[in-house]
CSV table of C-alpha atoms in Angstrom, one decimal:
chain,number,residue,atom,x,y,z
A,1,UNK,CA,89.1,110.6,88.8
A,2,UNK,CA,93.0,109.9,89.1
A,3,UNK,CA,95.0,108.5,87.4
A,4,UNK,CA,99.0,107.0,87.7
A,5,UNK,CA,101.3,106.6,84.7
A,6,UNK,CA,104.6,105.3,85.4
A,7,UNK,CA,107.3,104.5,82.4
A,8,UNK,CA,108.7,102.7,80.9
A,9,UNK,CA,106.7,99.8,81.2
A,10,UNK,CA,109.7,97.5,80.6
A,11,UNK,CA,113.3,97.9,81.0
A,12,UNK,CA,116.9,96.5,80.3
A,13,UNK,CA,119.9,97.5,81.2
A,14,UNK,CA,123.6,97.2,81.5
A,15,UNK,CA,125.5,96.9,85.1
A,16,UNK,CA,126.5,100.1,85.6
A,17,UNK,CA,124.2,102.0,83.3
A,18,UNK,CA,122.2,105.0,84.7
A,19,UNK,CA,118.4,104.6,85.4
A,20,UNK,CA,115.4,106.6,85.4
A,21,UNK,CA,112.3,105.9,85.7
A,22,UNK,CA,109.3,108.3,85.9
A,23,UNK,CA,105.7,108.8,87.9
A,24,UNK,CA,103.1,111.0,87.5
A,25,UNK,CA,99.9,111.6,89.2
A,26,UNK,CA,97.0,112.6,87.5
A,27,UNK,CA,93.6,114.3,88.9
A,28,UNK,CA,95.4,114.9,92.8
A,29,UNK,CA,97.1,117.7,94.1
A,30,UNK,CA,99.9,117.8,96.4
A,31,UNK,CA,100.0,113.6,97.1
A,32,UNK,CA,102.2,111.4,99.3
A,33,UNK,CA,104.3,109.6,96.8
A,34,UNK,CA,105.7,106.5,96.6
A,35,UNK,CA,108.2,104.1,95.4
A,36,UNK,CA,108.6,100.1,96.3
A,37,UNK,CA,110.3,97.8,94.5
A,38,UNK,CA,109.0,94.1,94.6
A,39,UNK,CA,112.1,91.4,94.0
A,40,UNK,CA,110.9,87.7,92.2
A,41,UNK,CA,108.6,86.0,94.3
A,42,UNK,CA,108.8,89.0,97.4
A,43,UNK,CA,106.6,91.1,98.4
A,44,UNK,CA,106.8,94.9,98.3
A,45,UNK,CA,110.0,96.8,100.0
A,46,UNK,CA,109.4,100.6,100.3
A,47,UNK,CA,112.2,102.4,98.8
A,48,UNK,CA,110.6,106.5,99.2
A,49,UNK,CA,108.4,108.6,99.6
A,50,UNK,CA,107.7,112.3,99.3
A,51,UNK,CA,105.3,114.5,101.4
A,52,UNK,CA,106.0,117.7,98.8
A,53,UNK,CA,107.9,119.1,95.8
A,54,UNK,CA,111.5,118.3,97.0
A,55,UNK,CA,110.8,116.8,100.2
A,56,UNK,CA,113.0,112.8,100.1
A,57,UNK,CA,112.8,110.7,102.4
A,58,UNK,CA,115.0,107.3,102.0
A,59,UNK,CA,113.5,103.5,103.9
A,60,UNK,CA,116.5,101.9,102.6
A,61,UNK,CA,120.3,102.6,101.9
A,62,UNK,CA,121.4,101.8,98.5
A,63,UNK,CA,122.6,103.1,95.4
A,64,UNK,CA,119.2,104.2,94.3
A,65,UNK,CA,117.8,107.8,94.6
A,66,UNK,CA,114.6,109.6,94.0
A,67,UNK,CA,113.6,113.4,93.2
A,68,UNK,CA,110.1,115.2,93.2
A,69,UNK,CA,110.8,118.5,90.7
A,70,UNK,CA,107.6,119.0,90.4
A,71,UNK,CA,103.8,118.0,92.8
A,72,UNK,CA,102.8,115.0,90.8
A,73,UNK,CA,106.3,113.7,89.3
A,74,UNK,CA,108.2,111.9,91.3
A,75,UNK,CA,111.8,110.0,89.8
A,76,UNK,CA,113.5,107.3,90.5
A,77,UNK,CA,117.7,107.6,89.5
A,78,UNK,CA,120.6,105.4,89.6
A,79,UNK,CA,124.1,106.5,88.2
A,80,UNK,CA,125.5,102.8,88.4
A,81,UNK,CA,123.0,99.9,88.1
A,82,UNK,CA,123.7,96.6,89.9
A,83,UNK,CA,122.5,93.2,89.1
A,84,UNK,CA,120.3,93.5,92.9
A,85,UNK,CA,118.7,96.5,91.3
A,86,UNK,CA,116.4,94.2,89.0
A,87,UNK,CA,112.8,93.9,90.0
A,88,UNK,CA,109.3,95.4,89.8
A,89,UNK,CA,109.8,99.2,90.2
A,90,UNK,CA,105.8,100.7,91.8
A,91,UNK,CA,104.8,104.0,92.1
A,92,UNK,CA,101.7,104.5,94.2
A,93,UNK,CA,100.3,107.9,95.6
A,94,UNK,CA,98.2,108.3,98.6
A,95,UNK,CA,96.1,111.5,100.3
A,96,UNK,CA,98.1,113.9,102.2
A,97,UNK,CA,95.4,113.6,104.9
A,98,UNK,CA,91.7,112.6,106.0
A,99,UNK,CA,90.8,109.1,104.1
A,100,UNK,CA,93.8,107.9,103.2
A,101,UNK,CA,93.8,105.8,99.8
A,102,UNK,CA,97.1,104.1,98.0
A,103,UNK,CA,96.8,103.7,94.4
A,104,UNK,CA,99.7,101.9,92.6
A,105,UNK,CA,101.0,102.5,88.8
A,106,UNK,CA,101.1,100.0,86.3
A,107,UNK,CA,105.0,99.1,87.6
A,108,UNK,CA,108.2,99.0,85.5
A,109,UNK,CA,109.7,95.7,84.9
A,110,UNK,CA,114.0,96.2,85.3
A,111,UNK,CA,116.2,93.9,84.2
A,112,UNK,CA,120.1,94.3,85.0
A,113,UNK,CA,122.0,92.2,83.1
B,1,UNK,CA,107.2,99.8,114.0
B,2,UNK,CA,103.9,98.0,112.3
B,3,UNK,CA,104.2,94.5,111.2
B,4,UNK,CA,102.0,92.6,108.9
B,5,UNK,CA,101.6,88.6,109.0
B,6,UNK,CA,100.1,86.6,106.4
B,7,UNK,CA,100.3,83.3,107.4
B,8,UNK,CA,99.0,81.0,104.1
B,9,UNK,CA,102.0,81.1,101.2
B,10,UNK,CA,99.1,79.4,99.2
B,11,UNK,CA,95.8,78.7,98.8
B,12,UNK,CA,93.0,77.3,96.1
B,13,UNK,CA,89.7,77.0,95.8
B,14,UNK,CA,87.5,75.7,93.4
B,15,UNK,CA,85.4,78.4,91.5
B,16,UNK,CA,82.1,78.9,92.5
B,17,UNK,CA,83.6,78.6,95.8
B,18,UNK,CA,83.9,80.5,99.5
B,19,UNK,CA,87.8,81.2,100.6
B,20,UNK,CA,88.9,83.1,103.1
B,21,UNK,CA,92.6,84.3,103.2
B,22,UNK,CA,94.0,85.6,107.1
B,23,UNK,CA,96.0,88.5,107.7
B,24,UNK,CA,97.1,89.8,111.5
B,25,UNK,CA,99.3,92.7,112.2
B,26,UNK,CA,100.8,94.4,115.4
B,27,UNK,CA,100.8,97.7,116.1
B,28,UNK,CA,100.3,99.9,119.2
B,29,UNK,CA,98.3,102.6,117.2
B,30,UNK,CA,94.6,103.0,117.2
B,31,UNK,CA,94.0,105.0,114.4
B,32,UNK,CA,95.0,103.2,111.1
B,33,UNK,CA,93.5,101.6,107.1
B,34,UNK,CA,93.7,98.1,106.6
B,35,UNK,CA,93.9,97.3,103.0
B,36,UNK,CA,93.6,94.0,100.5
B,37,UNK,CA,95.2,94.2,97.0
B,38,UNK,CA,95.4,92.0,94.4
B,39,UNK,CA,98.4,91.1,92.1
B,40,UNK,CA,97.1,89.5,88.9
B,41,UNK,CA,100.5,88.2,86.6
B,42,UNK,CA,100.0,91.3,85.1
B,43,UNK,CA,101.8,92.4,88.5
B,44,UNK,CA,99.6,95.6,88.7
B,45,UNK,CA,98.6,96.2,91.9
B,46,UNK,CA,94.7,96.5,92.4
B,47,UNK,CA,93.0,97.4,95.5
B,48,UNK,CA,90.5,95.1,96.7
B,49,UNK,CA,89.4,96.5,100.0
B,50,UNK,CA,89.9,99.0,102.4
B,51,UNK,CA,88.7,98.9,106.3
B,52,UNK,CA,88.6,102.2,108.2
B,53,UNK,CA,89.8,101.1,112.0
B,54,UNK,CA,87.7,103.9,113.3
B,55,UNK,CA,84.8,101.5,111.8
B,56,UNK,CA,83.0,98.6,113.6
B,57,UNK,CA,81.3,97.4,110.5
B,58,UNK,CA,83.1,95.2,108.2
B,59,UNK,CA,83.9,96.4,104.4
B,60,UNK,CA,81.9,94.9,101.5
B,61,UNK,CA,82.8,95.0,97.8
B,62,UNK,CA,80.3,93.2,96.0
B,63,UNK,CA,81.7,89.5,96.3
B,64,UNK,CA,84.4,90.5,98.4
B,65,UNK,CA,84.0,90.9,102.1
B,66,UNK,CA,86.5,91.4,105.4
B,67,UNK,CA,86.2,90.5,109.1
B,68,UNK,CA,87.7,92.9,110.7
B,69,UNK,CA,88.5,92.0,114.6
B,70,UNK,CA,90.2,94.8,115.9
B,71,UNK,CA,91.4,93.7,119.7
B,72,UNK,CA,92.4,90.7,117.9
B,73,UNK,CA,94.6,92.4,115.3
B,74,UNK,CA,93.3,90.0,112.5
B,75,UNK,CA,91.8,91.4,109.2
B,76,UNK,CA,90.8,88.5,106.8
B,77,UNK,CA,88.9,88.4,103.5
B,78,UNK,CA,86.5,86.7,102.6
B,79,UNK,CA,85.9,86.1,98.5
B,80,UNK,CA,82.2,84.1,97.5
B,81,UNK,CA,81.7,82.4,94.3
B,82,UNK,CA,85.6,82.4,93.4
B,83,UNK,CA,85.7,83.1,89.8
B,84,UNK,CA,88.6,82.4,87.3
B,85,UNK,CA,89.9,85.7,87.1
B,86,UNK,CA,90.6,86.0,91.1
B,87,UNK,CA,93.6,84.0,91.0
B,88,UNK,CA,96.3,86.2,91.6
B,89,UNK,CA,98.5,87.2,95.0
B,90,UNK,CA,97.3,88.9,97.7
B,91,UNK,CA,98.4,91.0,99.9
B,92,UNK,CA,96.9,92.5,103.2
B,93,UNK,CA,98.5,96.0,104.1
B,94,UNK,CA,98.1,98.6,106.9
B,95,UNK,CA,98.5,102.5,106.5
B,96,UNK,CA,99.2,104.8,110.3
B,97,UNK,CA,96.5,107.6,110.0
B,98,UNK,CA,98.6,110.1,111.7
B,99,UNK,CA,100.4,113.5,111.3
B,100,UNK,CA,103.2,113.0,108.4
B,101,UNK,CA,103.3,110.4,105.3
B,102,UNK,CA,101.1,107.3,105.4
B,103,UNK,CA,103.5,104.6,104.6
B,104,UNK,CA,102.1,101.2,103.4
B,105,UNK,CA,103.1,97.9,105.3
B,106,UNK,CA,102.5,94.8,103.7
B,107,UNK,CA,102.3,91.3,104.8
B,108,UNK,CA,104.7,89.0,102.6
B,109,UNK,CA,101.1,87.9,100.1
B,110,UNK,CA,99.4,84.9,99.5
B,111,UNK,CA,98.9,83.1,96.1
B,112,UNK,CA,95.4,82.1,95.4
B,113,UNK,CA,94.0,79.6,92.7
B,114,UNK,CA,91.1,79.2,91.4
B,115,UNK,CA,90.4,76.0,90.2
B,116,UNK,CA,88.2,75.2,87.3
């Protein structure tokens, strides 16, 4: 069966510090990978998605970036965090073709102070 | 672009009763998937039920069922025999089934409270 991992689970960072959140998927090959952000009391906003290694599409221009160095690894980064980057970050995967599924990781709660 | 609308920001239901959450969507596509996700206080998104647009039969998963009306672009979730553990935010989501990446478009959510 497929599983998706995210770490860290919780992170408190000062404004201006760098960020690296990691997501890995097990039990599937060539998944589509996604980063979503959920601000307090709001819905989910798609930040980035990837259909393959090194292929990243950005949905919202901001100071965040994403990378996919391996087939089942997706990383969300920032060089300098802003207060507005606080939120709950969710990684998700879906099948690349055919029957579409979308499963989410446990999430990372980021607080920028 | 696809949009998903959940018109009920909050709902409540008595334990053991039945509740229906509404969702409408707007798309020009013919092939797509619809989902209901549950987000309990732990905030992990849990897939509740999934419907393929090409299937006329409504999906069911134990106490959860949907009423999928493709022409009306409506996709409601019915929870039968509500339990305290059903208390959560519920999100309706749309995914286009076509070439390229499959991106989920979410509604703003409905907060469901099950009252003992």
